[in-house]
C-alpha positions as a LaTeX table, in Angstrom:
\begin{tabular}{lrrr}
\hline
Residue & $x$ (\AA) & $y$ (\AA) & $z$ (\AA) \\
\hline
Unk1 & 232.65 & 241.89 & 89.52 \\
Unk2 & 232.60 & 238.43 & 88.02 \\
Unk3 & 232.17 & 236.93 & 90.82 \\
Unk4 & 229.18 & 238.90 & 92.32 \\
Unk5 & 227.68 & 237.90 & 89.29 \\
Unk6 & 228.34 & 234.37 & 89.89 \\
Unk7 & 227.12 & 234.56 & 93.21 \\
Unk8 & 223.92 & 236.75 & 92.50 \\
Unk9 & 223.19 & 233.22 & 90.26 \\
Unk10 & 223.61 & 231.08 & 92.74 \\
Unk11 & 221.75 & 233.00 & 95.07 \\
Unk12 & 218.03 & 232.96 & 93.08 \\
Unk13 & 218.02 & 229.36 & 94.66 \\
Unk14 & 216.73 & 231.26 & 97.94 \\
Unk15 & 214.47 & 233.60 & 96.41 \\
Unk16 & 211.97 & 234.06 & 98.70 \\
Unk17 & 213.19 & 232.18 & 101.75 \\
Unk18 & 212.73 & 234.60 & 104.28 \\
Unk19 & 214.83 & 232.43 & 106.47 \\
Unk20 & 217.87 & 232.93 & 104.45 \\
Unk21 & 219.31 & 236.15 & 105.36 \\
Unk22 & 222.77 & 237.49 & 102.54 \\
Unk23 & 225.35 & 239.47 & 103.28 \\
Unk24 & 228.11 & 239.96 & 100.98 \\
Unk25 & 231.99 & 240.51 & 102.07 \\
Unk26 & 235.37 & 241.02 & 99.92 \\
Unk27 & 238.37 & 240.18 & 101.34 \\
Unk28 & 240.20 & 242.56 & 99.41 \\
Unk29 & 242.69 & 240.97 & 97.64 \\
Unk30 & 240.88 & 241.25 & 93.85 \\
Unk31 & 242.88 & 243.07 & 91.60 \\
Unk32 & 239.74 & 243.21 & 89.58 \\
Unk33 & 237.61 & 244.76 & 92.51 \\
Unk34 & 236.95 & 248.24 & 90.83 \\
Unk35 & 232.76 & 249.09 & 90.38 \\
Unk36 & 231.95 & 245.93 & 92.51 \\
Unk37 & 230.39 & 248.10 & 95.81 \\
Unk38 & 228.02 & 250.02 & 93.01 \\
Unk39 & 227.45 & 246.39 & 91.62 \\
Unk40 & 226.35 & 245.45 & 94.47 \\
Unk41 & 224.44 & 248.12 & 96.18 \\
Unk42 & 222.32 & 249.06 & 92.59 \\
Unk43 & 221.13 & 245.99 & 93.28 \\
Unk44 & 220.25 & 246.49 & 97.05 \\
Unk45 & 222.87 & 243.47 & 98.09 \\
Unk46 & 223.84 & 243.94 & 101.81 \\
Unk47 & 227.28 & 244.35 & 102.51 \\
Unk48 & 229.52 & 244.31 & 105.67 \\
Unk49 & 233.55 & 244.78 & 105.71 \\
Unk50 & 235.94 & 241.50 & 105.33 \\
Unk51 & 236.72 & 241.85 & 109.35 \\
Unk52 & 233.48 & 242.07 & 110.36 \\
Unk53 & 232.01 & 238.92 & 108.61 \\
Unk54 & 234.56 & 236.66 & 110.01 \\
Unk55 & 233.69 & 237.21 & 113.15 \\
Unk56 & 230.01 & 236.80 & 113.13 \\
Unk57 & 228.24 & 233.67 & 113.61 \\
Unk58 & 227.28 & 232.97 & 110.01 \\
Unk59 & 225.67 & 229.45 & 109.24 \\
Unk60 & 227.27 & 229.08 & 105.40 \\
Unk61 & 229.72 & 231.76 & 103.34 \\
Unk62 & 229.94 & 230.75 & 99.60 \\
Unk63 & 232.80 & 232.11 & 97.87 \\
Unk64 & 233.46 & 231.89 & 93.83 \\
Unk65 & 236.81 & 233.70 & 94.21 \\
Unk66 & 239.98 & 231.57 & 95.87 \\
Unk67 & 242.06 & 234.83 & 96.43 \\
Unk68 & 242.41 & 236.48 & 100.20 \\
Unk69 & 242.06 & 234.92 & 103.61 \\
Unk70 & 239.02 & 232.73 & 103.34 \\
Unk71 & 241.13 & 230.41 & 105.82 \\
Unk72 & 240.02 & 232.60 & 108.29 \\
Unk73 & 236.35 & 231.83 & 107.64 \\
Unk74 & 235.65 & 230.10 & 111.03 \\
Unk75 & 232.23 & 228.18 & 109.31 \\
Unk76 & 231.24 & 226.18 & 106.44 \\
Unk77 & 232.64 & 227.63 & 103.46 \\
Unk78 & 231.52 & 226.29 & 99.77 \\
Unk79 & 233.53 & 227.29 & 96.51 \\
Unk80 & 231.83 & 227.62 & 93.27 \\
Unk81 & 233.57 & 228.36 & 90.00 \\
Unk82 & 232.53 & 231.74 & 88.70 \\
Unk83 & 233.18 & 230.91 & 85.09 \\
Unk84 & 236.05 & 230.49 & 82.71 \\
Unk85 & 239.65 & 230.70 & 84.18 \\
Unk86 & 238.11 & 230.68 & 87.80 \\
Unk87 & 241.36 & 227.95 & 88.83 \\
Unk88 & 243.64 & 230.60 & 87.29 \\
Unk89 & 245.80 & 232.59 & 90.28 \\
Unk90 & 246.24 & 235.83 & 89.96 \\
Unk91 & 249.30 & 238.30 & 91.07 \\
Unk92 & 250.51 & 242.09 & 91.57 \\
Unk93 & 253.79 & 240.83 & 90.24 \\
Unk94 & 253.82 & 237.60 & 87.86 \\
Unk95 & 257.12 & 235.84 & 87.43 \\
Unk96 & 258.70 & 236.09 & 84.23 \\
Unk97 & 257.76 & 232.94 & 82.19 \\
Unk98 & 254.86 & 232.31 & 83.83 \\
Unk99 & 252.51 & 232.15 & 81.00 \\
Unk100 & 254.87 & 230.01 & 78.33 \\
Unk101 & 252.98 & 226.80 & 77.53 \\
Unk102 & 254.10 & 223.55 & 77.82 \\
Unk103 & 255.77 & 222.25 & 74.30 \\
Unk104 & 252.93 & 220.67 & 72.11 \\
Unk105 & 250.11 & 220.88 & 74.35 \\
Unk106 & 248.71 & 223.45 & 71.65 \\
Unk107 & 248.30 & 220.63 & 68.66 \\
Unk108 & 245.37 & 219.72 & 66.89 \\
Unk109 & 244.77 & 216.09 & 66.71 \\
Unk110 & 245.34 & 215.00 & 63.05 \\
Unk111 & 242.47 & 215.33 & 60.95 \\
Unk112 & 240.41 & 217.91 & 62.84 \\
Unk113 & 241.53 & 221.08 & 60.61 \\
Unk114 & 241.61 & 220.93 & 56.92 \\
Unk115 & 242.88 & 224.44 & 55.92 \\
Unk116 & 242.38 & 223.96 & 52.02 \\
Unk117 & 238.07 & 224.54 & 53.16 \\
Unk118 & 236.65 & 227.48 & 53.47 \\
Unk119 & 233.10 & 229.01 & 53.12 \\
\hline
\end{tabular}
């Protein structure tokens, strides 16, 4: 869903350029996919399945998700972040340990917290 909203941004750059023609494709592998097709289809957004898009002969896809099989995108492709966390990867079964920070990369530089203030 976030990134539909992303794109649907990044998209008003065409508005009204009839030769610009969007279609919008998943490849399936979002975890966080759930309300997306309604998301998409409230808004009157075109939409073919994953399959189908890669094998049309599409000038440009733009994609602000990394996950699925956008190797198999046989044309131009450009990424976009779709907000905070976009680099983050995402899976069905995260290793144990996985989110643990690094030792002291969580430190304030000296001087930027003075706990004895408050308003």
């Amino acid at each position: 869903m976030t990134s539909a909203t992303r794109l649907l941004d990044l998209l008003s750059v065409f508005d009204g350029d009839e030769r610009v023609q969007v279609l919008f494709t998943r490849t399936g592998s979002s975890a966080l996919d759930e309300g997306t097709d309604e998301f998409l289809s409230a808004r009157g957004m075109l939409q073919i399945p994953w399959n189908e898009a890669i094998t049309q002969p599409f000038d440009l896809a733009i994609a602000t998700n990394r996950g699925g099989n956008l190797h198999d995108i046989p044309f131009p492709l450009v990424g976009a972040p779709h907000g905070a966390g976009y680099n983050k990867k995402l899976t069905r079964n995260p290793e144990p340990g996985t989110r643990n920070p690094e030792p002291g990369t969580r430190n304030p530089e000296p001087g930027t917290r003075n706990p004895g203030l408050s308003g």
